[in-house]
PDB file of C-alpha atoms in Angstrom:
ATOM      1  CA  UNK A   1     -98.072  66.440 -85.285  1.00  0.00           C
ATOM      2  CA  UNK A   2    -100.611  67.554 -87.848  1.00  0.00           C
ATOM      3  CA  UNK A   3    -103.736  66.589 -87.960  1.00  0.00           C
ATOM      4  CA  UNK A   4    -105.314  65.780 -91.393  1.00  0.00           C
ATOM      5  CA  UNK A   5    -108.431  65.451 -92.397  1.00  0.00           C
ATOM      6  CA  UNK A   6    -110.722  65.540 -95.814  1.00  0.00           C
ATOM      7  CA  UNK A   7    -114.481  67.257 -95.932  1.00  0.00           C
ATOM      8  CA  UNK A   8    -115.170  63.663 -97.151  1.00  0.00           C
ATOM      9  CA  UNK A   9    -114.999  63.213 -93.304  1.00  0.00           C
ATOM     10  CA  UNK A  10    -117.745  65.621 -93.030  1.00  0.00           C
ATOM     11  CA  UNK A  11    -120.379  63.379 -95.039  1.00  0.00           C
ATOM     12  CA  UNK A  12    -121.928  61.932 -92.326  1.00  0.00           C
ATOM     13  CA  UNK A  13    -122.849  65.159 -91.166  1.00  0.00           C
ATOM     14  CA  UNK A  14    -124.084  66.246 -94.354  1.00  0.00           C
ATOM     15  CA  UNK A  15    -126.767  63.094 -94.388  1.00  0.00           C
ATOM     16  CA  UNK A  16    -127.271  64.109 -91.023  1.00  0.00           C
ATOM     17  CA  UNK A  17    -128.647  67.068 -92.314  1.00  0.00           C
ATOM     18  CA  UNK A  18    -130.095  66.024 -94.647  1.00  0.00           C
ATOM     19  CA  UNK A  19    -132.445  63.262 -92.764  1.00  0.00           C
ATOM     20  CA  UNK A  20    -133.547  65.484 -90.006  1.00  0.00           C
ATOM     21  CA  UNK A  21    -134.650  67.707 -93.154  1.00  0.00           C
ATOM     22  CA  UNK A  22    -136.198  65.204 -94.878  1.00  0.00           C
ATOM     23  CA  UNK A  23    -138.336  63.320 -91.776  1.00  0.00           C
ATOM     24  CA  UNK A  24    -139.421  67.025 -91.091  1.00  0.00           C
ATOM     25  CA  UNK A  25    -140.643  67.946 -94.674  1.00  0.00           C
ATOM     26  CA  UNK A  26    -141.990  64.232 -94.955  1.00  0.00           C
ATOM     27  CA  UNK A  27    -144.519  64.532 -91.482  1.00  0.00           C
ATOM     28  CA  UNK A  28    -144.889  68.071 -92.285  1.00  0.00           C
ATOM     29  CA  UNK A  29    -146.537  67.048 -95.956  1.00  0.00           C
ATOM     30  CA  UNK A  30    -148.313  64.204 -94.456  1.00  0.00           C
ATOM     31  CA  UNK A  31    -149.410  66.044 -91.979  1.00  0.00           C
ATOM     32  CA  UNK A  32    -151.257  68.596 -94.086  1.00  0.00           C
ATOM     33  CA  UNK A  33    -152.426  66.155 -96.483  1.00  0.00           C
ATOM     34  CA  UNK A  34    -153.684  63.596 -94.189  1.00  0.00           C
ATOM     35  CA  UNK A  35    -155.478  65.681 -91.729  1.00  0.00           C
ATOM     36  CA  UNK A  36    -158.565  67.206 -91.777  1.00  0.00           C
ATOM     37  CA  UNK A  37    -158.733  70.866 -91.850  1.00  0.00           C
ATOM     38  CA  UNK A  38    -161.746  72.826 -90.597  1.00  0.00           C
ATOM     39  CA  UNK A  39    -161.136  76.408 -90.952  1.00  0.00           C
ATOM     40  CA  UNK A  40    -163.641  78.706 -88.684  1.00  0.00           C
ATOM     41  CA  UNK A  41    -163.123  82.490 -87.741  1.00  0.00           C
ATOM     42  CA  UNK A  42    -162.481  81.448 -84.140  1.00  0.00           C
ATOM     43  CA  UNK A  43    -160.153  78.893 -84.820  1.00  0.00           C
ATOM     44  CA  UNK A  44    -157.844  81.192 -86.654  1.00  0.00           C
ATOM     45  CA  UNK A  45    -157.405  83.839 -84.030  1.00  0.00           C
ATOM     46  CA  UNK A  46    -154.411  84.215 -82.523  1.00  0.00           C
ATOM     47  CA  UNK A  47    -155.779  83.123 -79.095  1.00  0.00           C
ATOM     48  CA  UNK A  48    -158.745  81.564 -79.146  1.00  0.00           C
ATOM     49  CA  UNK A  49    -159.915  81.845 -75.661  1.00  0.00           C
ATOM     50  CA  UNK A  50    -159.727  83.995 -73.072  1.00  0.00           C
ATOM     51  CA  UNK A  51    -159.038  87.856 -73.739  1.00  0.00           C
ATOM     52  CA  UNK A  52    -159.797  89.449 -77.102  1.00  0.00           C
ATOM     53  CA  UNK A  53    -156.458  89.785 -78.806  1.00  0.00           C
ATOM     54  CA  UNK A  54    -156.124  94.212 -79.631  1.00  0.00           C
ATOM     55  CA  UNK A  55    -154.210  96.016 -81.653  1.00  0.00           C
ATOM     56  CA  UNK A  56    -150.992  94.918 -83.522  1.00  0.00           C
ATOM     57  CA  UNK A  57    -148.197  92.864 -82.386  1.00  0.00           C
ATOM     58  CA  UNK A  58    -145.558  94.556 -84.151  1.00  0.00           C
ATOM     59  CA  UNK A  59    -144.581  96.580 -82.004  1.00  0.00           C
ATOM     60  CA  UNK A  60    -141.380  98.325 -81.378  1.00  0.00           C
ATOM     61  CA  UNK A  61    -139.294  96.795 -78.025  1.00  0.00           C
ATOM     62  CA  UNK A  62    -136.682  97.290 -75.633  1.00  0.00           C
ATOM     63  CA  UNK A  63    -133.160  98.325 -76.966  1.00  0.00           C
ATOM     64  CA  UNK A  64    -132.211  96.412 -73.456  1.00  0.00           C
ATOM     65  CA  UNK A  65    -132.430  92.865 -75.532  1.00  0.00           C
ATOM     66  CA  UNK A  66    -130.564  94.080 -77.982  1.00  0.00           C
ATOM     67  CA  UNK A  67    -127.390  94.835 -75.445  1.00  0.00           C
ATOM     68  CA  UNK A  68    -127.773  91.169 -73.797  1.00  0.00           C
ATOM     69  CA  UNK A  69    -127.733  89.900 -77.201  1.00  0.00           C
ATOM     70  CA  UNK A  70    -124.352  92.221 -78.336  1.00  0.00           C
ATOM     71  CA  UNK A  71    -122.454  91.096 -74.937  1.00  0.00           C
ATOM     72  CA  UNK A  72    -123.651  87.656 -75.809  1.00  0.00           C
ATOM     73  CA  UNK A  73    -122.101  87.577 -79.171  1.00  0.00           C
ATOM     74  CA  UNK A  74    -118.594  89.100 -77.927  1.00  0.00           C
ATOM     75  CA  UNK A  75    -118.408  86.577 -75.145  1.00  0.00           C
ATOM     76  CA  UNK A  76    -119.408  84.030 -78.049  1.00  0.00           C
ATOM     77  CA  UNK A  77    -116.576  85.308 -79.815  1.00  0.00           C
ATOM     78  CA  UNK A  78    -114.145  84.525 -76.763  1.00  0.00           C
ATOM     79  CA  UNK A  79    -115.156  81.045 -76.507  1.00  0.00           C
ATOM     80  CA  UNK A  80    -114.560  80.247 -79.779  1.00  0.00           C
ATOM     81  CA  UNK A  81    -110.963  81.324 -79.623  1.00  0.00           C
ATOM     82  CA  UNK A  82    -110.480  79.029 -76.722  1.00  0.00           C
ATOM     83  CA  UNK A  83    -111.325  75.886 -78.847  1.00  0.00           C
ATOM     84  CA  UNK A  84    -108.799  75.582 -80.653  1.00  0.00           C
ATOM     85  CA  UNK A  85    -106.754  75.628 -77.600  1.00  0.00           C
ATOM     86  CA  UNK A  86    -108.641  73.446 -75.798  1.00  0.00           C
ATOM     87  CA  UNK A  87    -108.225  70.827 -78.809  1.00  0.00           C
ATOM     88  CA  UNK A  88    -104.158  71.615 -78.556  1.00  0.00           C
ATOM     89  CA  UNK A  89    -104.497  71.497 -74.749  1.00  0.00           C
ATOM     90  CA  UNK A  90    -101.494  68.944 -74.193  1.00  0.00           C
ATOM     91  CA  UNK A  91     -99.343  70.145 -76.710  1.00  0.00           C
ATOM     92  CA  UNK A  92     -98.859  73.759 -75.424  1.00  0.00           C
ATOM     93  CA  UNK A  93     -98.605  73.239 -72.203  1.00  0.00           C
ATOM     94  CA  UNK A  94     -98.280  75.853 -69.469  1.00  0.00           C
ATOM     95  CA  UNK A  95     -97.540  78.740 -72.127  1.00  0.00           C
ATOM     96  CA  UNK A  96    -100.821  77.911 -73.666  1.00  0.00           C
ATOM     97  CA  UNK A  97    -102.164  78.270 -70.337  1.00  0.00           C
ATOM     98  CA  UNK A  98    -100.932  81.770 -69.790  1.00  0.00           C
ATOM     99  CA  UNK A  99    -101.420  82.939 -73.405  1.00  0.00           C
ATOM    100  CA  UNK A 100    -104.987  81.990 -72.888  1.00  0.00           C
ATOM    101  CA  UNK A 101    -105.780  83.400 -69.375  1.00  0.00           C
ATOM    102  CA  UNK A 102    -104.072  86.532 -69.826  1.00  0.00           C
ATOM    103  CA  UNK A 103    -106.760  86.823 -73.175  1.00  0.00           C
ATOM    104  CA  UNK A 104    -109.590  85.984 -70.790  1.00  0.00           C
ATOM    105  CA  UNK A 105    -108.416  88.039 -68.266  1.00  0.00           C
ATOM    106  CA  UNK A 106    -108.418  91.070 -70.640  1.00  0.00           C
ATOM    107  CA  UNK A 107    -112.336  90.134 -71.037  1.00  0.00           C
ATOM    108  CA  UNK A 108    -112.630  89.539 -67.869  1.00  0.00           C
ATOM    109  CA  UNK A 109    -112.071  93.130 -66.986  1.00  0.00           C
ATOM    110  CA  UNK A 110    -114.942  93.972 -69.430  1.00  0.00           C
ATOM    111  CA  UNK A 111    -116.763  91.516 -68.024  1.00  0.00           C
ATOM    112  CA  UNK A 112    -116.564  93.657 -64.388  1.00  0.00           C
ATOM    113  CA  UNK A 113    -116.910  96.663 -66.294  1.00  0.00           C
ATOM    114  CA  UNK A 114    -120.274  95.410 -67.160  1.00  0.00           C
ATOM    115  CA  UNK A 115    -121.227  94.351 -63.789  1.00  0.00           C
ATOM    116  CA  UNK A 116    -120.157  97.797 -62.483  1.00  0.00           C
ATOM    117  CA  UNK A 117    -122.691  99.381 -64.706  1.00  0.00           C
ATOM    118  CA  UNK A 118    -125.314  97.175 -63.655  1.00  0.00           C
ATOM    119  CA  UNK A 119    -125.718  96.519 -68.016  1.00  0.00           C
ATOM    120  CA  UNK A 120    -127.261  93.257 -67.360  1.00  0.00           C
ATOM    121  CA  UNK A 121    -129.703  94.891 -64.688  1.00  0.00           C
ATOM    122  CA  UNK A 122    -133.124  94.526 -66.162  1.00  0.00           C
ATOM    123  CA  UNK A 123    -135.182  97.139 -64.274  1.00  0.00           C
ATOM    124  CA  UNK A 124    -133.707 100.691 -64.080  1.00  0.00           C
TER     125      UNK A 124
ATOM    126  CA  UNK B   1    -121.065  61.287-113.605  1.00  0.00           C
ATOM    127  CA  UNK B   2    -120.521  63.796-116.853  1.00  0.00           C
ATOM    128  CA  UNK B   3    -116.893  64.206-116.323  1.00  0.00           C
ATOM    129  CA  UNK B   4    -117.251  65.535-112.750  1.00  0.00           C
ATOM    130  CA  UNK B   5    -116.012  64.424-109.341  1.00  0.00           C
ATOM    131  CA  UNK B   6    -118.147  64.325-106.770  1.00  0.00           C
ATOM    132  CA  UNK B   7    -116.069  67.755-105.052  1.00  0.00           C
ATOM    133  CA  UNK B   8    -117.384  69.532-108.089  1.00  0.00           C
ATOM    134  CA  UNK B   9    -121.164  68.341-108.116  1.00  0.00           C
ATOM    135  CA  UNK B  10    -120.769  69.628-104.523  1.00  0.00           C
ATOM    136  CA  UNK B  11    -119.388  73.120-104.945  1.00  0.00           C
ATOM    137  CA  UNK B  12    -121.848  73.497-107.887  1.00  0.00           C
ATOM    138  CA  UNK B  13    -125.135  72.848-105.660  1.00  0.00           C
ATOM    139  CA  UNK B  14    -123.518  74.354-102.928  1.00  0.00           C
ATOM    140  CA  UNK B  15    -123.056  77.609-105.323  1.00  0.00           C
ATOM    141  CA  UNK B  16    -126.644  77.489-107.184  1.00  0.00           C
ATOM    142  CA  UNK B  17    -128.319  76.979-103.660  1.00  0.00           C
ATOM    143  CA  UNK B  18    -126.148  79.913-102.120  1.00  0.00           C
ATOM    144  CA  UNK B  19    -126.580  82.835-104.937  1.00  0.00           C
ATOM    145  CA  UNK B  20    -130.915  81.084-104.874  1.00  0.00           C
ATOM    146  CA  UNK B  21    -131.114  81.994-101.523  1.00  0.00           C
ATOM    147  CA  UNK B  22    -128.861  85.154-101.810  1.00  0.00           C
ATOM    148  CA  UNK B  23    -131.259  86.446-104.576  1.00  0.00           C
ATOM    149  CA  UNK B  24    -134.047  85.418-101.626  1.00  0.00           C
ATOM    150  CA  UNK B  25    -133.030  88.033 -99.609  1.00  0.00           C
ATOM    151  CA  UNK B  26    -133.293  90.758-101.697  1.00  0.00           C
ATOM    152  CA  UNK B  27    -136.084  89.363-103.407  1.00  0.00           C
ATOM    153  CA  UNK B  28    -138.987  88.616-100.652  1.00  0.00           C
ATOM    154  CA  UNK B  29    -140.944  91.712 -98.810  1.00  0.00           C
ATOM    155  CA  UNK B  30    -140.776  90.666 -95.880  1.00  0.00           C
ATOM    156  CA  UNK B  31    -137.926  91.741 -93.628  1.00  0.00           C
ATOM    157  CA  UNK B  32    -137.692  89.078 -91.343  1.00  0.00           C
ATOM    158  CA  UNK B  33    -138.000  86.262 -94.226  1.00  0.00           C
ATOM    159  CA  UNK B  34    -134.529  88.092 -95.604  1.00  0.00           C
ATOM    160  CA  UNK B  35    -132.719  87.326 -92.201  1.00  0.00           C
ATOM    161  CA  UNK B  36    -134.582  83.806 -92.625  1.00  0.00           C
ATOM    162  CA  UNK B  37    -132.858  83.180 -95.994  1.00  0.00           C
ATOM    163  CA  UNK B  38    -129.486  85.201 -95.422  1.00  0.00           C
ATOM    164  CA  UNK B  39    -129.374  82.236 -92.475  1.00  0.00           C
ATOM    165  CA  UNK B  40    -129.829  79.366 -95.164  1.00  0.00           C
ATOM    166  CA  UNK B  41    -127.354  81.480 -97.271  1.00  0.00           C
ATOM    167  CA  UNK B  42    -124.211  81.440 -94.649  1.00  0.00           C
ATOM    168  CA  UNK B  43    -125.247  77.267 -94.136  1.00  0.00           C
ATOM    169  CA  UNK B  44    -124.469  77.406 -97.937  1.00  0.00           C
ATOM    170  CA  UNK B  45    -121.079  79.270 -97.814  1.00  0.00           C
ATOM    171  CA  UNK B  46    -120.093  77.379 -94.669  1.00  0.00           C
ATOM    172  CA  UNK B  47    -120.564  73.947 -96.952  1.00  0.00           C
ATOM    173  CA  UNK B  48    -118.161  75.674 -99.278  1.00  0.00           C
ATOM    174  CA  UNK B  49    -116.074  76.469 -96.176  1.00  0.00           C
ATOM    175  CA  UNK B  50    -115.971  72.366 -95.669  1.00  0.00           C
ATOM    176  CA  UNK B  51    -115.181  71.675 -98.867  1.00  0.00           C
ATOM    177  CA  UNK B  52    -111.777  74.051 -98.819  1.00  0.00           C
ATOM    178  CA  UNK B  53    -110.723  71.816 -95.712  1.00  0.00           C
ATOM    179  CA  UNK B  54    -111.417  75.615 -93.520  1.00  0.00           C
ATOM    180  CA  UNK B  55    -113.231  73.509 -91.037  1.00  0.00           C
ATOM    181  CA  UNK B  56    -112.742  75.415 -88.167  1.00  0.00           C
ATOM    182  CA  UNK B  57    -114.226  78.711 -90.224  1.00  0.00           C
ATOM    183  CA  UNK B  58    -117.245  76.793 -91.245  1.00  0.00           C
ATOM    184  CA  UNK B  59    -117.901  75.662 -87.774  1.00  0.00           C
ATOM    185  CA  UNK B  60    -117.226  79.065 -86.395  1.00  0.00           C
ATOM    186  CA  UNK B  61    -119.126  80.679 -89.674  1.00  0.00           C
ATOM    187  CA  UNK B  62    -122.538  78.887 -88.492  1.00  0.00           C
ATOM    188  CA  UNK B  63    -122.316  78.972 -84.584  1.00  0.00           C
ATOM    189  CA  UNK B  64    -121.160  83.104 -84.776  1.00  0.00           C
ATOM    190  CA  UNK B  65    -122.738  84.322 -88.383  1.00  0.00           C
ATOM    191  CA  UNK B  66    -126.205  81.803 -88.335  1.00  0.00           C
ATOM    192  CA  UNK B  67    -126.236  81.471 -84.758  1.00  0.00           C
ATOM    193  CA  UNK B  68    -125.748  85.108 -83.481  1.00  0.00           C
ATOM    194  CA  UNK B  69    -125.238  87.659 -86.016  1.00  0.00           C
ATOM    195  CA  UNK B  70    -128.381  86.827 -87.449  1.00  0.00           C
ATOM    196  CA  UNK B  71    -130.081  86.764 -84.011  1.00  0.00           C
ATOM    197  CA  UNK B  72    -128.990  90.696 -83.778  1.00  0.00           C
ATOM    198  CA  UNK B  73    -130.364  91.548 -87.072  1.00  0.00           C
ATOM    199  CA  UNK B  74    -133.475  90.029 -86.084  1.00  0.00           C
ATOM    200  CA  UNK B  75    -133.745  91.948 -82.999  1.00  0.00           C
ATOM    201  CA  UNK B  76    -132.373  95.150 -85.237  1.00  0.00           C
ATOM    202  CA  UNK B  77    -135.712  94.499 -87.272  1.00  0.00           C
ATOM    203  CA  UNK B  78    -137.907  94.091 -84.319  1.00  0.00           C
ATOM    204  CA  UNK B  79    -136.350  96.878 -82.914  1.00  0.00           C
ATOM    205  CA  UNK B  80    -138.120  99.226 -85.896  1.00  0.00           C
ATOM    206  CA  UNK B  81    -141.526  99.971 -86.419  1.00  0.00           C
ATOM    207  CA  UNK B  82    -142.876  97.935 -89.090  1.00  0.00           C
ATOM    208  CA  UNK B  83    -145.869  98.487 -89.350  1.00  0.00           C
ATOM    209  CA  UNK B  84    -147.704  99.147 -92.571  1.00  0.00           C
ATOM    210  CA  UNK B  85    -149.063 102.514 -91.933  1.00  0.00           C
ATOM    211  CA  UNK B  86    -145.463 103.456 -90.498  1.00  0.00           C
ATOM    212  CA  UNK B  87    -143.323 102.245 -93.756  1.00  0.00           C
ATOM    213  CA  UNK B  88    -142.222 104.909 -95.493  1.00  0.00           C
ATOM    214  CA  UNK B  89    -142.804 104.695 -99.281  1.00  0.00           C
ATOM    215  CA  UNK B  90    -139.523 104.790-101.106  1.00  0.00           C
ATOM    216  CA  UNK B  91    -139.798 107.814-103.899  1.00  0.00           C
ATOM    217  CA  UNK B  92    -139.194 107.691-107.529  1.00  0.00           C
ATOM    218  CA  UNK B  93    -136.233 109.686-107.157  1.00  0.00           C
ATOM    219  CA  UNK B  94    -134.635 107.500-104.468  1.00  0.00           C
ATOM    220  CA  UNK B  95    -135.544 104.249-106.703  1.00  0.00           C
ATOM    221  CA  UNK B  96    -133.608 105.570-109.139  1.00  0.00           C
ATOM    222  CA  UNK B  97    -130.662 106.697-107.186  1.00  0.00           C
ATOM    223  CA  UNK B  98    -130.411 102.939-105.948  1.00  0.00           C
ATOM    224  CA  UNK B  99    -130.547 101.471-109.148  1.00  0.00           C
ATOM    225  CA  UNK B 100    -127.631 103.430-110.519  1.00  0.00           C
ATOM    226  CA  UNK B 101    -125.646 103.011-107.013  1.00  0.00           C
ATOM    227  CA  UNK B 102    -126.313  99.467-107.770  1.00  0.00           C
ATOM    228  CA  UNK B 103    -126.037  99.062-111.095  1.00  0.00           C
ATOM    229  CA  UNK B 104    -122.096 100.860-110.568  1.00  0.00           C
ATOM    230  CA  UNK B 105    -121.089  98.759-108.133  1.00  0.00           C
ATOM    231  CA  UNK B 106    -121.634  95.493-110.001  1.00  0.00           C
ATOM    232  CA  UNK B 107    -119.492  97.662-113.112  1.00  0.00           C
ATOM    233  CA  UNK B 108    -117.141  98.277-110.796  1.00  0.00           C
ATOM    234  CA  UNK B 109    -117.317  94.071-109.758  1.00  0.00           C
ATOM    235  CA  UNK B 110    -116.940  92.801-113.323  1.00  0.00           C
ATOM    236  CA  UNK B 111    -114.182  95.335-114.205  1.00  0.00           C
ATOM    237  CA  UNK B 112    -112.234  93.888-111.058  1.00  0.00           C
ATOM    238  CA  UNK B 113    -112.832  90.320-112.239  1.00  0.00           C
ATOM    239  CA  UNK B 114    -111.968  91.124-115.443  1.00  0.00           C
ATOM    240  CA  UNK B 115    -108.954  89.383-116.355  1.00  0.00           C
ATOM    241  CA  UNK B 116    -108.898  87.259-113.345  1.00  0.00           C
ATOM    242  CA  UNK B 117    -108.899  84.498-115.684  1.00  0.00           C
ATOM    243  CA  UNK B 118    -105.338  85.418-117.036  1.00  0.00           C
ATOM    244  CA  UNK B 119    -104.053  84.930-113.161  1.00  0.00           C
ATOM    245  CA  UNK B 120    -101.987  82.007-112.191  1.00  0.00           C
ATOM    246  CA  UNK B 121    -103.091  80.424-109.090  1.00  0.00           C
ATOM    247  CA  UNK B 122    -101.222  77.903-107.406  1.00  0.00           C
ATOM    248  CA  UNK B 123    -102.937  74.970-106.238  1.00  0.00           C
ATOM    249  CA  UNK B 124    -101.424  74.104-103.000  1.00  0.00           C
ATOM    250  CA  UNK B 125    -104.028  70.474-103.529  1.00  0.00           C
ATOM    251  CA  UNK B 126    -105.867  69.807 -99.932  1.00  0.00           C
ATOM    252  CA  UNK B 127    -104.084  71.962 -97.384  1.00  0.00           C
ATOM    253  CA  UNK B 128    -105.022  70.667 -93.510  1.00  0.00           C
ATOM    254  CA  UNK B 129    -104.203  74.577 -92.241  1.00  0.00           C
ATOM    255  CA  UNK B 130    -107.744  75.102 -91.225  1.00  0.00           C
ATOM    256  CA  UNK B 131    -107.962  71.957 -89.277  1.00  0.00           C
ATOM    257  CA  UNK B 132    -108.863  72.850 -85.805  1.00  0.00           C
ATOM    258  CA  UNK B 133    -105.914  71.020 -84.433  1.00  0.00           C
ATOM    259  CA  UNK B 134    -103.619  72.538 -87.399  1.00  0.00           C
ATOM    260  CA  UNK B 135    -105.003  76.151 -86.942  1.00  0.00           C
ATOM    261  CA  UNK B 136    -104.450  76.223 -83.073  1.00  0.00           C
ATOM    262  CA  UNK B 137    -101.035  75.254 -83.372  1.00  0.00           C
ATOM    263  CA  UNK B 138    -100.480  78.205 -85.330  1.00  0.00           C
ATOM    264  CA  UNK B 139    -102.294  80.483 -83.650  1.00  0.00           C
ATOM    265  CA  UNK B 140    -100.856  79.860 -80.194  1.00  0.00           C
ATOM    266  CA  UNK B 141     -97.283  80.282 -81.640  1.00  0.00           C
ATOM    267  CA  UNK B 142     -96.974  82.734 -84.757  1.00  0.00           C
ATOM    268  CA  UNK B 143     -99.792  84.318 -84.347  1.00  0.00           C
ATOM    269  CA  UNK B 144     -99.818  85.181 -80.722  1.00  0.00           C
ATOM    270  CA  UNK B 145    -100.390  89.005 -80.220  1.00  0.00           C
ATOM    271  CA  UNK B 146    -102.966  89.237 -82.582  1.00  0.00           C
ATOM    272  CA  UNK B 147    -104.601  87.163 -80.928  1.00  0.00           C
ATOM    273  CA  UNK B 148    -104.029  88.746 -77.474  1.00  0.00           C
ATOM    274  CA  UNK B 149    -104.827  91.751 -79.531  1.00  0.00           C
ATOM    275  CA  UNK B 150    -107.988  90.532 -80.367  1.00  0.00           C
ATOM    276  CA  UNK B 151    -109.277  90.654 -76.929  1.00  0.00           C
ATOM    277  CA  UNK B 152    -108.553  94.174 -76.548  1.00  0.00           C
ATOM    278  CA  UNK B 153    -110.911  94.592 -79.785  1.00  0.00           C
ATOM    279  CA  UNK B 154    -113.282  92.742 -78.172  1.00  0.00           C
ATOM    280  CA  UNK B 155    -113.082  94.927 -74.922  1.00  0.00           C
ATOM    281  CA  UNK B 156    -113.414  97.894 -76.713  1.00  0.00           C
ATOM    282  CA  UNK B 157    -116.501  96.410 -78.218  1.00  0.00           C
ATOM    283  CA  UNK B 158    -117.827  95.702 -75.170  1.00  0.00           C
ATOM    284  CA  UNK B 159    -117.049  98.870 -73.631  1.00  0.00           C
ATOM    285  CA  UNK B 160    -118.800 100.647 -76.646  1.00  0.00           C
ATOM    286  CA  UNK B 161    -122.377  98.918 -76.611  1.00  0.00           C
ATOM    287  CA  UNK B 162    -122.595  99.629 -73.214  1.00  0.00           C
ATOM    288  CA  UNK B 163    -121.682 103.193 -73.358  1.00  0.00           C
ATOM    289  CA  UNK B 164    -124.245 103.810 -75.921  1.00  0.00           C
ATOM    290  CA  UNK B 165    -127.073 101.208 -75.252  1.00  0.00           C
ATOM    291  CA  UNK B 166    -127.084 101.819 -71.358  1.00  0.00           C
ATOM    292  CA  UNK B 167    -129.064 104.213 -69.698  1.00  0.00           C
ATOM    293  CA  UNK B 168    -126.542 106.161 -66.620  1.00  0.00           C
ATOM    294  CA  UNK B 169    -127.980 105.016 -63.733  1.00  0.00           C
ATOM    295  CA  UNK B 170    -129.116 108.196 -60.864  1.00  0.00           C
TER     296      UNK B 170
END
């Protein structure tokens, strides 16, 4: 019934990782050293046509992304409980199913509670 | 290779890059570089994650912690001014009160590792218990209401960023 496994298993991965970082640092090095670079004034403005970039960009924004991004991580969170039931699908059966929906539907009710306060409403 | 397996080379990179990129954090100026390289550092502690067989915590450590912890820090950092003109300057006096903050709480670190040397600890050899498959398993049968309990947590959470970060609409 249990599954085994070693992080040997995870080595492909691993050189997964590290040839995507290595093609990127290799073309981003050739890159710079192969091309020609011709720095003007223009050409390193943030835009270099059309209207005069003013002021600074750093500029303090909405707390509204920052409540999308909370409800995004708690509904994240959910999710990632339900994989390791989706992996044991078969072997719990219809108590699994309950044990899981009765969790969701607990969220679920947060989920409405957002709705009802319009939290996801962008213009107020 | 000099007396090591390959496990150990592993955990040993794994460690150096994690505490290099740790020190990054603290070390560079600018804010959002720190979030950059507190990223690179959870990637490191999720390798270590792999190589205690947790692979369900270092899959969940990178998608929740890299993926979307760090997104709301970012956004906590945009969310200040940062400007230059706007940063306050940090006094002498508050320098110094964060060097001896700091300075007792890695005392109080080494005095609780002190003697951790003298402590016998069992090797269970490769355990499969954080195995996604494994892990489930348990958590669907012996660890059932926490788990329902955890949704309630997660409700309240809910509940609580929306109370604060919404506006009541007229």
């Amino acid at each position: 019934m249990n599954a085994t496994n070693t992080p040997m298993d995870y080595l492909p991965i691993v050189m997964m990782f590290l040839v995507a970082f290595g093609f990127v640092a290799t073309t981003m090095f050739l890159t710079h050293k192969l091309g020609p670079k011709r720095k003007t004034k223009i050409k390193l403005e943030s835009f270099e046509c059309g209207i005069h970039s003013e002021g600074n960009a750093r500029l303090p924004f909405s707390v509204k992304y920052f409540l999308v991004a909370i409800l995004f991580v708690l509904f994240d969170v959910e999710v990632i409980f339900m994989y390791p039931w989706a992996v044991n699908f078969k072997d719990l059966g219809l108590p699994g199913i309950i044990e899981v929906f009765s969790f969701i539907i607990l969220l679920l009710v947060g989920f409405y509670y957002l709705l009802a306060k319009k939290a996801l409403r962008w213009e107020d | 290779m000099l007396g090591y397996t390959i496990t150990q080379w592993l955990f040993g990179i794994l460690s150096f890059l994690a505490i290099m990129f740790a020190l990054m954090v603290v070390f560079t100026r600018n804010p959002i570089n720190s979030v950059l390289y507190l990223v690179l550092t959870f990637f490191c502690i999720a390798g270590h994650y792999l190589l205690l067989n947790a692979q369900f915590l270092a899959v969940v450590h990178i998608v929740v912690y890299a993926g979307a912890i760090m997104v709301l820090f970012l956004f906590v950092i945009m969310l200040m001014n940062l400007n230059q003109d706007t940063e306050p300057q940090k006094t002498v006096i508050s320098k110094v009160v964060a060097a001896i903050a700091g300075g007792l709480l890695l005392f109080v670190m080494v005095g609780a590792l002190r003697g951790s040397e003298q402590l016998q600890i069992k090797q269970y050899g490769h355990s499969d218990i954080g195995l996604v498959k494994n892990l489930g398993n348990v958590l669907f049968h012996d660890f059932l209401f926490p788990f329902e309990i955890a949704s309630v947590l997660l409700l309240a959470a809910m509940v609580g960023a929306i109370m604060i970060g919404k506006k009541e609409i007229k």
